[in-house]
Short mmCIF file of C-alpha atoms in Angstrom, two decimals:
data_model
loop_
_atom_site.label_atom_id
_atom_site.label_comp_id
_atom_site.label_asym_id
_atom_site.label_seq_id
_atom_site.Cartn_x
_atom_site.Cartn_y
_atom_site.Cartn_z
CA MET A 1 0.02 -0.08 -0.11
CA SER A 2 1.19 3.59 -0.88
CA THR A 3 1.14 6.10 1.35
CA ASN A 4 -0.61 10.04 -0.44
CA PRO A 5 2.66 12.02 -2.09
CA PRO A 6 2.72 15.09 -1.59
CA THR A 7 3.17 16.70 -4.74
CA LEU A 8 -0.68 14.92 -5.80
CA ARG A 9 -2.18 17.20 -7.89
CA PRO A 10 -5.55 18.63 -6.73
CA ASP A 11 -7.95 18.52 -9.94
CA LEU A 12 -7.56 15.22 -11.03
CA ALA A 13 -10.61 12.49 -10.77
CA PRO A 14 -9.94 8.95 -9.80
CA ARG A 15 -8.56 6.89 -12.41
CA ALA A 16 -12.09 5.14 -14.08
CA ARG A 17 -13.03 1.97 -13.32
CA ILE A 18 -14.57 -0.21 -15.81
CA THR A 19 -15.12 -3.95 -15.04
CA ASP A 20 -18.19 -5.53 -17.41
CA ALA A 21 -17.30 -8.16 -19.96
CA PRO A 22 -18.78 -7.51 -23.27
CA ARG A 23 -21.22 -10.36 -24.93
CA PRO A 24 -20.32 -12.01 -28.05
CA GLY A 25 -20.57 -9.60 -30.85
CA GLN A 26 -21.46 -6.60 -28.86
CA PRO A 27 -19.59 -3.37 -30.10
CA VAL A 28 -17.30 -1.92 -27.86
CA ILE A 29 -16.23 1.49 -27.54
CA GLY A 30 -13.08 2.22 -25.51
CA MET A 31 -13.27 5.13 -22.82
CA VAL A 32 -10.38 7.54 -21.07
CA SER A 33 -11.35 9.89 -18.88
CA LEU A 34 -8.92 12.83 -18.24
CA GLY A 35 -8.98 15.89 -15.38
CA CYS A 36 -11.56 16.41 -12.35
CA PRO A 37 -14.74 14.43 -10.92
CA LYS A 38 -16.76 16.80 -12.89
CA ALA A 39 -15.51 15.50 -16.52
CA LEU A 40 -15.46 12.13 -14.67
CA VAL A 41 -19.24 12.37 -14.33
CA ASP A 42 -19.53 13.67 -17.86
CA SER A 43 -18.16 10.46 -18.85
CA GLU A 44 -20.56 8.27 -17.07
CA ARG A 45 -23.59 10.29 -18.83
CA ILE A 46 -21.95 9.48 -21.78
CA LEU A 47 -21.32 5.38 -21.25
CA THR A 48 -24.82 5.45 -19.67
CA ARG A 49 -26.40 6.42 -22.91
CA LEU A 50 -23.76 4.14 -24.90
CA ARG A 51 -24.93 1.71 -22.49
CA ALA A 52 -28.18 1.35 -23.20
CA GLU A 53 -27.97 1.38 -26.69
CA GLY A 54 -26.15 -1.75 -26.48
CA TYR A 55 -22.23 -0.95 -26.79
CA ALA A 56 -19.85 -2.67 -24.09
CA ILE A 57 -17.15 -0.64 -22.40
CA SER A 58 -13.41 -0.95 -22.48
CA PRO A 59 -11.56 0.42 -19.88
CA ASP A 60 -8.51 0.65 -22.75
CA TYR A 61 -7.43 0.72 -26.19
CA ALA A 62 -7.75 -3.40 -26.16
CA GLY A 63 -10.72 -4.90 -28.27
CA ALA A 64 -12.34 -1.42 -28.74
CA GLU A 65 -13.65 -0.47 -31.89
CA ALA A 66 -13.29 2.51 -31.17
CA VAL A 67 -12.26 5.24 -28.09
CA ILE A 68 -13.73 8.26 -26.68
CA VAL A 69 -10.97 10.64 -24.95
CA ASN A 70 -12.28 12.98 -22.41
CA THR A 71 -10.03 15.86 -22.65
CA CYS A 72 -9.35 18.38 -20.17
CA GLY A 73 -8.32 21.62 -20.26
CA PHE A 74 -7.64 23.50 -16.95
CA LEU A 75 -3.87 24.28 -17.64
CA ASP A 76 -1.64 24.37 -20.43
CA SER A 77 0.32 20.87 -18.88
CA ALA A 78 -3.23 19.48 -18.85
CA LYS A 79 -3.90 20.53 -22.30
CA ALA A 80 -0.61 18.64 -23.11
CA GLU A 81 -1.69 15.08 -21.34
CA SER A 82 -4.70 15.29 -23.03
CA LEU A 83 -3.02 15.69 -26.61
CA GLU A 84 -0.60 12.97 -25.60
CA ALA A 85 -3.41 10.77 -24.88
CA ILE A 86 -5.67 11.34 -27.84
CA GLY A 87 -2.26 10.48 -29.77
CA GLU A 88 -1.64 7.13 -27.91
CA ALA A 89 -5.14 6.56 -28.07
CA LEU A 90 -5.03 7.05 -32.09
CA ALA A 91 -0.86 4.47 -31.94
CA GLU A 92 -3.36 2.34 -30.34
CA ASN A 93 -6.70 1.88 -31.87
CA GLY A 94 -6.61 4.48 -34.51
CA ARG A 95 -10.67 5.45 -34.41
CA VAL A 96 -10.60 8.35 -31.43
CA ILE A 97 -13.62 10.47 -30.67
CA VAL A 98 -12.48 13.72 -28.34
CA THR A 99 -14.93 15.70 -26.46
CA GLY A 100 -14.59 17.49 -23.10
CA CYS A 101 -12.84 21.07 -21.99
CA LEU A 102 -10.42 20.82 -24.57
CA GLY A 103 -12.67 19.88 -27.15
CA ALA A 104 -14.14 23.76 -26.74
CA GLU A 105 -10.79 23.94 -29.15
CA PRO A 106 -11.32 21.68 -31.75
CA ASP A 107 -8.10 23.72 -33.79
CA TYR A 108 -5.99 22.92 -31.10
CA ILE A 109 -7.04 19.89 -31.36
CA THR A 110 -7.11 18.70 -35.12
CA GLY A 111 -4.22 20.97 -35.68
CA ALA A 112 -2.09 18.23 -33.66
CA HIS A 113 -4.09 15.09 -34.61
CA PRO A 114 -5.88 15.90 -37.95
CA SER A 115 -7.04 11.82 -38.01
CA VAL A 116 -9.88 11.97 -35.50
CA LEU A 117 -12.86 10.97 -35.94
CA ALA A 118 -14.47 14.03 -34.57
CA VAL A 119 -14.50 16.46 -31.82
CA THR A 120 -17.01 18.12 -29.33
CA GLY A 121 -16.59 20.21 -26.55
CA PRO A 122 -17.70 19.30 -22.50
CA HIS A 123 -21.31 17.91 -21.53
CA GLN A 124 -22.29 17.73 -25.41
CA TYR A 125 -23.39 14.12 -25.41
CA GLU A 126 -25.66 14.16 -28.51
CA GLN A 127 -22.97 15.27 -30.41
CA VAL A 128 -20.35 12.30 -28.38
CA LEU A 129 -23.20 9.71 -29.75
CA ASP A 130 -23.70 11.22 -32.77
CA ALA A 131 -19.92 10.68 -33.80
CA VAL A 132 -19.98 7.06 -31.81
CA HIS A 133 -22.95 5.89 -33.76
CA VAL A 134 -21.13 7.14 -37.54
CA ALA A 135 -17.93 5.23 -36.35
CA VAL A 136 -19.21 2.36 -34.57
CA PRO A 137 -22.97 1.36 -35.31
CA PRO A 138 -25.10 0.23 -32.32
CA ASP A 139 -26.38 -3.53 -31.47
CA PRO A 140 -28.57 -3.68 -28.99
CA HIS A 141 -29.87 -7.60 -27.73
CA PRO A 142 -33.24 -6.35 -26.01
CA PHE A 143 -33.01 -9.33 -23.85
CA ILE A 144 -29.47 -9.25 -22.41
CA ASP A 145 -28.23 -5.37 -22.40
CA LEU A 146 -29.95 -4.00 -19.39
CA LEU A 147 -28.67 -0.78 -17.88
CA PRO A 148 -27.99 -0.53 -14.49
CA ALA A 149 -30.44 1.27 -12.30
CA THR A 150 -28.10 3.62 -11.45
CA GLY A 151 -26.52 3.89 -14.57
CA VAL A 152 -22.72 3.26 -15.45
CA SER A 153 -20.13 4.37 -13.01
CA LEU A 154 -16.72 4.57 -12.77
CA THR A 155 -16.20 4.54 -9.21
CA PRO A 156 -15.87 2.11 -6.67
CA ARG A 157 -19.62 1.38 -6.04
CA HIS A 158 -19.48 2.51 -2.46
CA TYR A 159 -19.07 6.20 -3.60
CA SER A 160 -20.44 8.46 -6.52
CA TYR A 161 -19.94 11.99 -7.33
CA LEU A 162 -22.97 13.93 -7.80
CA LYS A 163 -23.08 17.12 -9.81
CA ILE A 164 -25.30 19.81 -9.10
CA SER A 165 -24.75 22.18 -11.84
CA GLU A 166 -22.68 23.30 -14.62
CA GLY A 167 -20.50 26.31 -15.62
CA CYS A 168 -19.57 29.46 -13.68
CA ASN A 169 -20.47 33.15 -13.45
CA HIS A 170 -17.03 34.44 -12.28
CA LYS A 171 -14.54 35.70 -14.04
CA CYS A 172 -11.46 34.72 -12.27
CA LYS A 173 -8.50 35.53 -14.73
CA PHE A 174 -6.37 33.07 -14.56
CA CYS A 175 -9.59 30.44 -15.53
CA ILE A 176 -11.20 29.88 -18.76
CA ILE A 177 -13.97 27.38 -17.62
CA PRO A 178 -16.41 29.64 -17.88
CA ASP A 179 -15.29 30.10 -21.70
CA MET A 180 -15.64 26.15 -22.41
CA ARG A 181 -18.53 25.23 -19.43
CA GLY A 182 -20.53 28.63 -19.71
CA ARG A 183 -22.41 30.36 -16.98
CA LEU A 184 -24.17 28.40 -14.24
CA VAL A 185 -26.76 26.20 -14.91
CA SER A 186 -27.91 24.69 -12.03
CA ARG A 187 -30.16 21.19 -11.98
CA PRO A 188 -34.17 21.04 -10.25
CA ALA A 189 -33.04 20.30 -6.54
CA HIS A 190 -35.79 17.44 -7.10
CA ALA A 191 -33.80 15.98 -9.66
CA VAL A 192 -30.86 15.85 -8.08
CA ILE A 193 -32.19 14.62 -4.52
CA ARG A 194 -33.78 11.54 -7.21
CA GLU A 195 -30.63 10.35 -8.51
CA ALA A 196 -29.16 10.36 -4.77
CA GLU A 197 -31.94 8.47 -3.74
CA LYS A 198 -31.04 6.31 -6.52
CA LEU A 199 -27.38 6.05 -5.67
CA VAL A 200 -28.16 5.25 -1.90
CA GLU A 201 -30.59 2.49 -2.99
CA ALA A 202 -27.67 1.28 -5.20
CA GLY A 203 -25.12 0.65 -2.19
CA VAL A 204 -23.91 4.08 -2.24
CA ARG A 205 -22.72 5.15 0.81
CA GLU A 206 -20.96 8.46 0.28
CA LEU A 207 -22.07 10.96 -2.37
CA LEU A 208 -19.69 13.48 -3.61
CA VAL A 209 -20.86 16.96 -3.96
CA ILE A 210 -19.38 18.47 -7.21
CA SER A 211 -20.19 21.80 -9.52
CA GLN A 212 -18.25 24.73 -10.57
CA ASP A 213 -19.20 26.72 -7.68
CA THR A 214 -20.96 24.80 -5.11
CA SER A 215 -22.11 28.09 -3.14
CA ALA A 216 -24.43 29.40 -6.15
CA TYR A 217 -25.93 26.64 -6.36
CA GLY A 218 -29.37 27.69 -7.05
CA VAL A 219 -29.15 30.95 -8.01
CA ASP A 220 -29.47 30.88 -11.88
CA ILE A 221 -32.96 29.94 -11.64
CA LYS A 222 -33.59 32.10 -8.14
CA HIS A 223 -33.67 29.34 -5.85
CA ALA A 224 -36.84 27.39 -6.82
CA GLU A 225 -38.65 24.96 -5.17
CA ASP A 226 -40.45 22.70 -6.82
CA ARG A 227 -41.87 19.08 -5.57
CA GLY A 228 -40.62 19.76 -1.94
CA HIS A 229 -37.03 20.30 -2.89
CA ARG A 230 -35.73 23.90 -2.54
CA ALA A 231 -32.94 24.67 -5.01
CA HIS A 232 -30.28 26.20 -2.79
CA ILE A 233 -27.03 24.35 -1.17
CA THR A 234 -28.57 24.67 2.58
CA ASP A 235 -31.32 23.02 1.47
CA LEU A 236 -30.15 20.59 -0.85
CA ALA A 237 -27.26 19.56 2.15
CA ARG A 238 -29.76 19.36 4.45
CA ASP A 239 -31.95 16.96 2.02
CA LEU A 240 -28.99 14.93 0.86
CA GLY A 241 -28.19 14.39 4.43
CA SER A 242 -31.48 12.73 5.83
CA LEU A 243 -30.44 9.90 2.95
CA GLY A 244 -28.63 8.27 5.42
CA ALA A 245 -24.88 8.31 3.11
CA TRP A 246 -22.08 10.42 3.83
CA VAL A 247 -22.23 14.21 1.93
CA ARG A 248 -19.11 15.46 1.01
CA LEU A 249 -18.94 18.82 -0.08
CA HIS A 250 -16.26 20.39 -2.99
CA TYR A 251 -15.77 23.62 -5.17
CA VAL A 252 -17.47 25.85 -2.06
CA TYR A 253 -16.96 29.42 -2.37
CA PRO A 254 -17.07 31.33 1.28
CA TYR A 255 -19.51 33.47 0.97
CA PRO A 256 -21.65 34.48 3.61
CA HIS A 257 -24.53 32.19 3.27
CA VAL A 258 -22.04 29.17 3.55
CA ARG A 259 -22.07 29.62 7.49
CA ASP A 260 -25.58 28.21 7.44
CA LEU A 261 -24.01 24.81 6.05
CA ILE A 262 -21.55 24.21 9.38
CA PRO A 263 -24.61 23.74 11.80
CA LEU A 264 -25.55 21.09 9.79
CA MET A 265 -22.54 19.47 9.95
CA ALA A 266 -21.90 19.93 13.11
CA GLU A 267 -25.30 18.03 14.02
CA SER A 268 -24.78 15.29 11.67
CA HIS A 269 -21.74 14.54 12.92
CA ALA A 270 -22.58 14.40 16.50
CA ASN A 271 -25.25 11.39 15.10
CA GLY A 272 -22.49 9.83 12.93
CA GLY A 273 -23.28 10.73 9.08
CA GLY A 274 -25.42 13.11 6.81
CA VAL A 275 -23.34 16.39 5.64
CA LEU A 276 -19.68 15.49 6.88
CA PRO A 277 -17.56 18.18 8.66
CA TYR A 278 -16.04 19.20 5.76
CA LEU A 279 -15.35 22.31 3.42
CA ASP A 280 -13.43 22.30 -0.04
CA ILE A 281 -13.11 25.74 -0.50
CA PRO A 282 -10.73 27.31 -3.22
CA PHE A 283 -9.32 29.92 -1.44
CA GLN A 284 -6.50 30.27 -4.52
CA HIS A 285 -4.47 33.21 -1.98
CA ALA A 286 -4.87 35.32 0.65
CA HIS A 287 -2.97 38.62 0.25
CA PRO A 288 -5.66 41.05 -0.98
CA ASP A 289 -3.61 42.48 -3.58
CA VAL A 290 -3.17 39.17 -5.53
CA LEU A 291 -6.79 38.01 -4.66
CA LYS A 292 -7.44 41.85 -6.84
CA ARG A 293 -5.32 40.53 -9.38
CA MET A 294 -7.01 37.16 -9.90
CA ALA A 295 -10.13 38.90 -9.66
CA ARG A 296 -11.66 36.08 -7.10
CA PRO A 297 -15.23 37.09 -5.60
CA ALA A 298 -13.75 36.48 -2.01
CA ALA A 299 -11.23 39.61 -2.71
CA SER A 300 -12.73 40.99 0.44
CA ALA A 301 -13.55 38.21 2.37
CA LYS A 302 -12.50 38.28 6.23
CA THR A 303 -11.28 34.29 5.08
CA LEU A 304 -9.52 34.09 8.64
CA ASP A 305 -12.64 35.59 10.33
CA GLU A 306 -15.06 33.29 9.29
CA ILE A 307 -13.07 30.24 9.32
CA ALA A 308 -12.84 31.15 13.17
CA ALA A 309 -16.49 31.06 13.21
CA TRP A 310 -16.92 28.02 11.57
CA ARG A 311 -14.46 26.22 14.33
CA ALA A 312 -16.69 27.75 16.86
CA ILE A 313 -19.71 26.23 15.43
CA CYS A 314 -18.04 22.79 14.62
CA PRO A 315 -14.94 22.49 16.05
CA ASP A 316 -14.26 18.83 14.06
CA ILE A 317 -14.06 20.58 10.54
CA THR A 318 -11.94 19.66 8.17
CA LEU A 319 -10.77 22.06 5.94
CA ARG A 320 -9.45 21.87 2.12
CA SER A 321 -8.24 23.99 -0.11
CA THR A 322 -5.86 25.16 -3.18
CA PHE A 323 -3.58 27.36 -3.53
CA ILE A 324 -1.41 28.76 -7.07
CA VAL A 325 2.35 30.47 -6.13
CA GLY A 326 3.93 32.81 -8.63
CA TYR A 327 0.96 34.28 -10.03
CA PRO A 328 1.48 37.56 -12.92
CA GLY A 329 2.76 40.18 -10.06
CA GLU A 330 3.49 38.22 -7.14
CA THR A 331 6.22 39.60 -4.65
CA GLU A 332 8.24 38.25 -2.42
CA SER A 333 6.33 39.69 0.59
CA GLU A 334 3.13 38.66 -1.12
CA PHE A 335 4.53 35.29 -0.65
CA GLN A 336 5.04 35.45 2.91
CA TYR A 337 1.48 37.08 3.41
CA LEU A 338 0.07 33.79 2.45
CA LEU A 339 2.68 31.74 4.37
CA ASP A 340 1.75 33.67 7.45
CA TRP A 341 -1.83 33.32 6.65
CA MET A 342 -1.52 29.47 6.43
CA ASP A 343 0.25 29.53 9.86
CA GLU A 344 -3.07 31.56 10.92
CA ALA A 345 -5.72 29.29 8.92
CA GLN A 346 -4.32 26.22 10.07
CA LEU A 347 -6.35 24.07 7.35
CA ASP A 348 -6.46 20.73 7.61
CA ARG A 349 -5.70 19.37 3.71
CA ILE A 350 -3.73 21.81 1.19
CA GLY A 351 -3.27 21.55 -2.55
CA CYS A 352 -0.81 23.43 -4.77
CA PHE A 353 -0.19 24.90 -8.19
CA GLN A 354 2.61 26.96 -9.85
CA TYR A 355 1.00 29.77 -11.94
CA GLU A 356 0.55 28.62 -15.93
CA ASN A 357 -0.05 30.47 -18.46
CA VAL A 358 -3.85 29.70 -20.27
CA ASP A 359 -4.47 29.86 -24.03
CA GLY A 360 -7.08 32.45 -23.60
CA ALA A 361 -6.94 33.32 -19.97
CA ARG A 362 -6.93 37.07 -18.71
CA SER A 363 -3.95 36.75 -16.64
CA ASN A 364 -1.48 35.89 -19.54
CA ALA A 365 -1.60 39.90 -20.09
CA LEU A 366 -0.89 41.19 -16.65
CA PRO A 367 2.54 42.19 -16.56
CA ASP A 368 5.65 41.22 -13.67
CA HIS A 369 5.30 37.50 -14.67
CA VAL A 370 7.11 36.09 -11.77
CA PRO A 371 10.31 33.64 -13.60
CA ASP A 372 9.81 29.63 -13.79
CA GLU A 373 13.08 29.26 -10.55
CA VAL A 374 11.03 31.60 -8.07
CA LYS A 375 7.44 29.70 -8.54
CA GLN A 376 9.62 26.36 -7.93
CA ASP A 377 11.37 28.12 -5.07
CA ARG A 378 7.94 29.29 -3.49
CA TRP A 379 6.42 26.02 -4.21
CA ASP A 380 8.52 23.90 -2.24
CA ARG A 381 8.46 26.49 0.47
CA PHE A 382 4.44 26.89 0.56
CA MET A 383 4.87 22.66 0.53
CA GLN A 384 7.71 22.84 3.00
CA LYS A 385 4.39 24.48 5.23
CA ALA A 386 1.76 22.91 4.63
CA GLN A 387 3.74 19.46 4.47
CA ALA A 388 4.06 20.60 8.12
CA ILE A 389 0.97 22.07 8.92
CA SER A 390 -0.50 18.28 7.58
CA GLU A 391 2.05 15.92 9.47
CA ALA A 392 1.57 18.08 13.13
CA LYS A 393 -2.68 17.91 12.59
CA LEU A 394 -2.31 14.22 11.84
CA GLN A 395 0.17 13.44 14.83
CA ALA A 396 -2.61 14.64 17.38
CA LYS A 397 -4.98 11.93 15.80
CA VAL A 398 -3.03 9.61 17.16
CA GLY A 399 -5.26 7.85 20.75
CA THR A 400 -8.50 9.21 19.28
CA THR A 401 -11.32 7.10 17.53
CA CYS A 402 -12.85 7.81 14.28
CA GLN A 403 -15.25 6.11 11.79
CA VAL A 404 -13.79 5.35 8.23
CA ILE A 405 -15.20 3.98 4.70
CA VAL A 406 -13.26 1.25 3.32
CA ASP A 407 -11.91 1.77 -0.40
CA SER A 408 -10.27 -1.20 -1.10
CA ILE A 409 -8.28 -4.38 0.55
CA ASP A 410 -4.73 -6.56 -0.38
CA GLY A 411 -2.68 -8.72 0.83
CA GLU A 412 -1.20 -5.82 3.27
CA GLY A 413 -4.10 -4.47 4.86
CA ALA A 414 -7.70 -2.31 3.75
CA THR A 415 -6.92 1.31 2.99
CA CYS A 416 -9.95 3.68 4.05
CA ARG A 417 -11.21 6.89 4.53
CA THR A 418 -11.94 9.07 7.71
CA LYS A 419 -13.93 11.52 7.07
CA SER A 420 -11.53 14.36 6.27
CA ASP A 421 -10.28 12.45 3.67
CA ALA A 422 -11.77 13.08 -0.04
CA PRO A 423 -11.21 10.37 -2.92
CA GLU A 424 -7.46 10.61 -4.19
CA ILE A 425 -7.12 14.21 -3.12
CA ASP A 426 -6.91 13.59 0.62
CA GLY A 427 -5.10 11.30 2.66
CA ASN A 428 -5.64 7.46 3.73
CA LEU A 429 -5.73 5.51 7.11
CA PHE A 430 -4.43 2.42 6.49
CA ILE A 431 -5.46 -0.83 8.68
CA ASP A 432 -3.00 -3.86 8.36
CA GLU A 433 -4.37 -5.97 11.15
CA GLY A 434 -7.66 -8.06 11.42
CA PHE A 435 -8.76 -6.59 8.04
CA GLU A 436 -9.74 -10.00 6.57
CA GLY A 437 -13.33 -9.70 7.22
CA LEU A 438 -13.95 -5.93 5.41
CA ASN A 439 -15.08 -4.97 2.37
CA PRO A 440 -15.28 -1.85 0.09
CA GLY A 441 -17.58 0.44 1.67
CA ASP A 442 -18.32 -1.04 5.29
CA ILE A 443 -17.54 1.96 7.48
CA VAL A 444 -16.07 0.52 11.02
CA THR A 445 -14.82 2.55 13.62
CA VAL A 446 -11.30 2.43 14.40
CA GLU A 447 -8.58 3.83 16.89
CA VAL A 448 -5.73 5.57 15.22
CA ASP A 449 -2.35 4.39 16.64
CA GLU A 450 0.28 6.42 14.26
CA ALA A 451 0.13 8.77 11.91
CA SER A 452 2.77 10.13 9.05
CA ASP A 453 2.71 13.52 6.80
CA TYR A 454 -0.21 12.72 5.04
CA ASP A 455 -1.90 9.38 6.21
CA LEU A 456 -2.77 7.37 9.61
CA TRP A 457 -2.79 4.23 10.47
CA GLY A 458 -5.59 2.59 12.75
CA ARG A 459 -6.66 -0.97 14.44
CA LEU A 460 -10.53 -1.74 14.48
CA LEU A 461 -12.70 -1.57 17.79
#
């Protein structure tokens, strides 16, 4: 079992998992899903539609009659990774359909790979299906190709991502996601709840709520109420928390109304489930001048006061965030301000990017870009600070008891997560004795008996 590396990118989804074997003669489509959990949900929706039409799904290129590559366009390095994946799929299979965020720039893709069969943008499900139909006609068998009630899932069956909206209304200068995915479009609350109910009925023990801006959920539809459910994040969290599964909130901007979520977390934590005491908040920086240059919506927020208020209501809350170092114009004193802020904030889970230009981002035109060697130095110093904070916080958990959810089991032990840990981006808790009777999805109580910089070890109680 490996421990969590400190350089783990905070924008990646878990590796897609596909286990179904095709029936004889069934048309097979391969899927490569890159980027964030929001893209993974898009992949699940595409595959669910294909599965309903009689296609089998392959986790790689072998045996597939065509391959869909769901791309990421968040950073230039992510774009390069997407182009590399497309090239690999072309070399291994030859018949490739491209979709996802990078698909919003079709000329960029076809300029590098002119032989791709089709290019579609993010959440353009119908166009992807049309391209698949042309490349590989469907051949459904009405008595065999039955679709699971929850659709096709690319995550382990005990947890699932639950996307509540598309797009974003912010205009952060370093980000082109609104250009690729459009403005905020919230799903009706009753539709979100129905999907969540079906997932829980099928055995999902943890719902990971995702969007581009979870705090803004429902703003575009004026927090409409329909069939007993209101499209507001506080109401939605309360409704989801009543279903019996863990509910984890990601990508929450620190608007004032976020404080209304914290009592729900405190209550749920006391009762053992529901809305987890966990907030994933993309602060990105702390210095007000840097935030202003970023055009961040939280530029004037007194974030330390908010954090103190959250902890006063729910002392056990876990706070995760991501930051950008080396943003254009960032001075040494502004970076030191961020480090000092970190000392005060004492966030529990921290990820960090070095700033990169992204084609189309307004930040490219800002003056005083930071040299690469300075960005690397600041990233190293930032991560050293983050690691020290993480190590101290985890050492303080030794001797305490907590609930964990089992993710996987091998010959060495069980890999689990506490309520403080989201899949892939946070740490793990390992059980290396008495784990033989455990199964993925079990929620058990352990006593923590060892800690490292990012992970814990525990024994079953």
